[in-house]
Each structure stands twice: as structure tokens, then as C-alpha cells.
């Protein structure tokens, strides 16, 4: 095989590989922009045993400066704020921000009220 034919074959294979890679489905499974009320309720029932790891699968916005403050969107145009000094220790404060800006403690009772208002 001549050098020219090897080069053409190599380029053809490279093109085919690039085309196949571009055709792969890159969508993530079950990715949402918010946490459902059902999931929020499950999280609230963990109470003091909640850790930062419990929130790993949810998208968040990091709004902390000097502290870890993560803002998660919740179903119903609410937000969940998780605060703490270190990711190695449990969060120090978790609260729900209502759509009108009111901040409430993150408790199973508050979450039940949210579900009732749905």
C-alpha cells in the first residue's frame, strides 16, 4: 500500500470516528432544573442527619462568599438555601425561600404546608 493510500484511509477513518462521536446522545437522564416537592419532603424527613451529599444529585447555584451557600430551585418557584462553613461537616442551616421572598425554616411541617398549597 502506498503512502498516499494509507493517508487517505487514515483520514477516512478519522472522519468516520468524528461523525460517530458527534451522533452520540449526550443528554443526561432525568435532569431537571428543580427539586420536586416529593423529594423535598423526603429530604426534610432526614432532619439533622442531612449532609451535603444528600444534595449532590441536584443542580445548584453557589452564592456563598466565605461560606458555602447553595441555592436550589424547588418545584413551585421556591428555593432551598443550604448553608455551612465546611463541606466536611453537615450543613449548619437549611431554609426555604418562598416566591414572595419570605424565608422559612426547613422542617417536615413547612414542607407539608407547601404540598397542601400546591
Coordinates of C-alpha atoms in Angstrom, one line a residue:
X1 CA 0.0 0.0 0.0
X2 CA 1.4 3.4 -0.9
X3 CA 1.8 6.2 1.5
X4 CA -0.9 8.2 -0.3
X5 CA -3.4 5.4 0.1
X6 CA -2.5 5.0 3.8
X7 CA -3.0 8.7 4.3
X8 CA -6.4 8.6 2.6
X9 CA -7.5 5.6 4.6
X10 CA -6.4 7.2 7.8
X11 CA -8.3 10.4 7.0
X12 CA -11.4 8.5 6.1
X13 CA -11.3 6.5 9.4
X14 CA -10.8 9.8 11.3
X15 CA -13.8 11.4 9.6
X16 CA -15.9 8.3 10.4
X17 CA -14.9 8.4 14.1
X18 CA -15.6 12.1 14.4
X19 CA -19.0 11.7 12.7
X20 CA -19.9 8.8 15.1
X21 CA -18.8 10.7 18.1
X22 CA -20.9 13.7 17.1
X23 CA -24.0 11.4 16.7
X24 CA -23.9 10.0 20.3
X25 CA -26.7 11.0 22.6
X26 CA -25.3 13.3 25.2
X27 CA -28.4 14.1 27.1
X28 CA -28.4 13.3 30.8
X29 CA -31.0 11.1 32.2
X30 CA -33.8 12.7 34.3
X31 CA -32.1 16.1 34.7
X32 CA -34.4 18.8 36.0
X33 CA -33.8 22.4 36.9
X34 CA -35.6 22.0 40.2
X35 CA -36.2 19.6 43.1
X36 CA -39.7 18.1 43.2
X37 CA -41.9 18.6 46.3
X38 CA -41.8 14.8 46.9
X39 CA -38.0 14.9 47.0
X40 CA -38.0 18.0 49.3
X41 CA -40.3 16.1 51.7
X42 CA -38.0 13.1 51.7
X43 CA -35.0 15.4 52.5
X44 CA -36.9 17.2 55.2
X45 CA -37.7 14.0 57.0
X46 CA -34.0 13.2 57.4
X47 CA -33.8 16.2 59.7
X48 CA -30.4 16.7 61.5
X49 CA -28.9 13.7 59.6
X50 CA -28.9 15.7 56.3
X51 CA -25.4 16.1 54.7
X52 CA -24.1 17.9 51.7
X53 CA -24.0 14.6 49.9
X54 CA -27.8 14.4 50.1
X55 CA -28.0 17.3 47.7
X56 CA -25.3 16.1 45.2
X57 CA -27.7 15.0 42.5
X58 CA -29.5 18.4 42.3
X59 CA -28.3 21.4 40.3
X60 CA -27.5 24.4 42.4
X61 CA -26.2 28.0 42.2
X62 CA -23.2 28.8 44.6
X63 CA -24.0 32.1 46.1
X64 CA -21.7 32.0 49.1
X65 CA -18.7 34.2 49.8
X66 CA -16.6 32.9 52.6
X67 CA -19.3 30.4 53.5
X68 CA -20.9 27.6 51.5
X69 CA -24.3 28.8 50.4
X70 CA -26.0 26.8 47.8
X71 CA -29.3 27.8 46.2
X72 CA -31.5 25.0 44.8
X73 CA -34.7 25.6 42.8
X74 CA -37.8 23.8 44.2
X75 CA -41.0 23.0 42.4
X76 CA -43.4 25.9 42.8
X77 CA -41.0 28.7 42.2
X78 CA -39.4 28.3 45.7
X79 CA -35.8 28.0 46.6
X80 CA -33.9 25.9 49.1
X81 CA -30.8 27.5 50.7
X82 CA -28.2 25.2 52.3
X83 CA -25.5 27.0 54.3
X84 CA -22.4 25.9 56.2
X85 CA -18.8 26.7 56.9
X86 CA -17.4 23.4 55.5
X87 CA -18.5 20.7 53.1
X88 CA -16.9 18.1 55.5
X89 CA -19.5 18.9 58.2
X90 CA -23.3 18.8 58.0
X91 CA -25.0 22.0 56.7
X92 CA -25.5 24.5 59.6
X93 CA -28.7 26.0 58.2
X94 CA -31.3 25.0 55.7
X95 CA -34.2 27.2 54.8
X96 CA -36.9 27.6 52.2
X97 CA -37.4 30.9 50.3
X98 CA -41.0 31.4 49.2
X99 CA -41.8 33.0 45.9
X100 CA -42.6 36.3 47.8
X101 CA -39.1 36.3 49.4
X102 CA -40.2 35.1 52.8
X103 CA -37.6 32.8 54.4
X104 CA -38.8 29.8 56.4
X105 CA -37.1 27.0 58.4
X106 CA -36.7 23.7 56.5
X107 CA -38.9 21.3 58.5
X108 CA -41.3 18.5 57.6
X109 CA -44.2 20.6 58.8
X110 CA -43.4 23.5 56.5
X111 CA -42.9 21.1 53.6
X112 CA -46.3 19.6 54.3
X113 CA -47.8 23.1 54.2
X114 CA -46.2 23.6 50.8
X115 CA -47.7 20.4 49.5
X116 CA -51.1 21.4 50.7
X117 CA -50.8 24.8 48.9
X118 CA -49.8 23.1 45.6

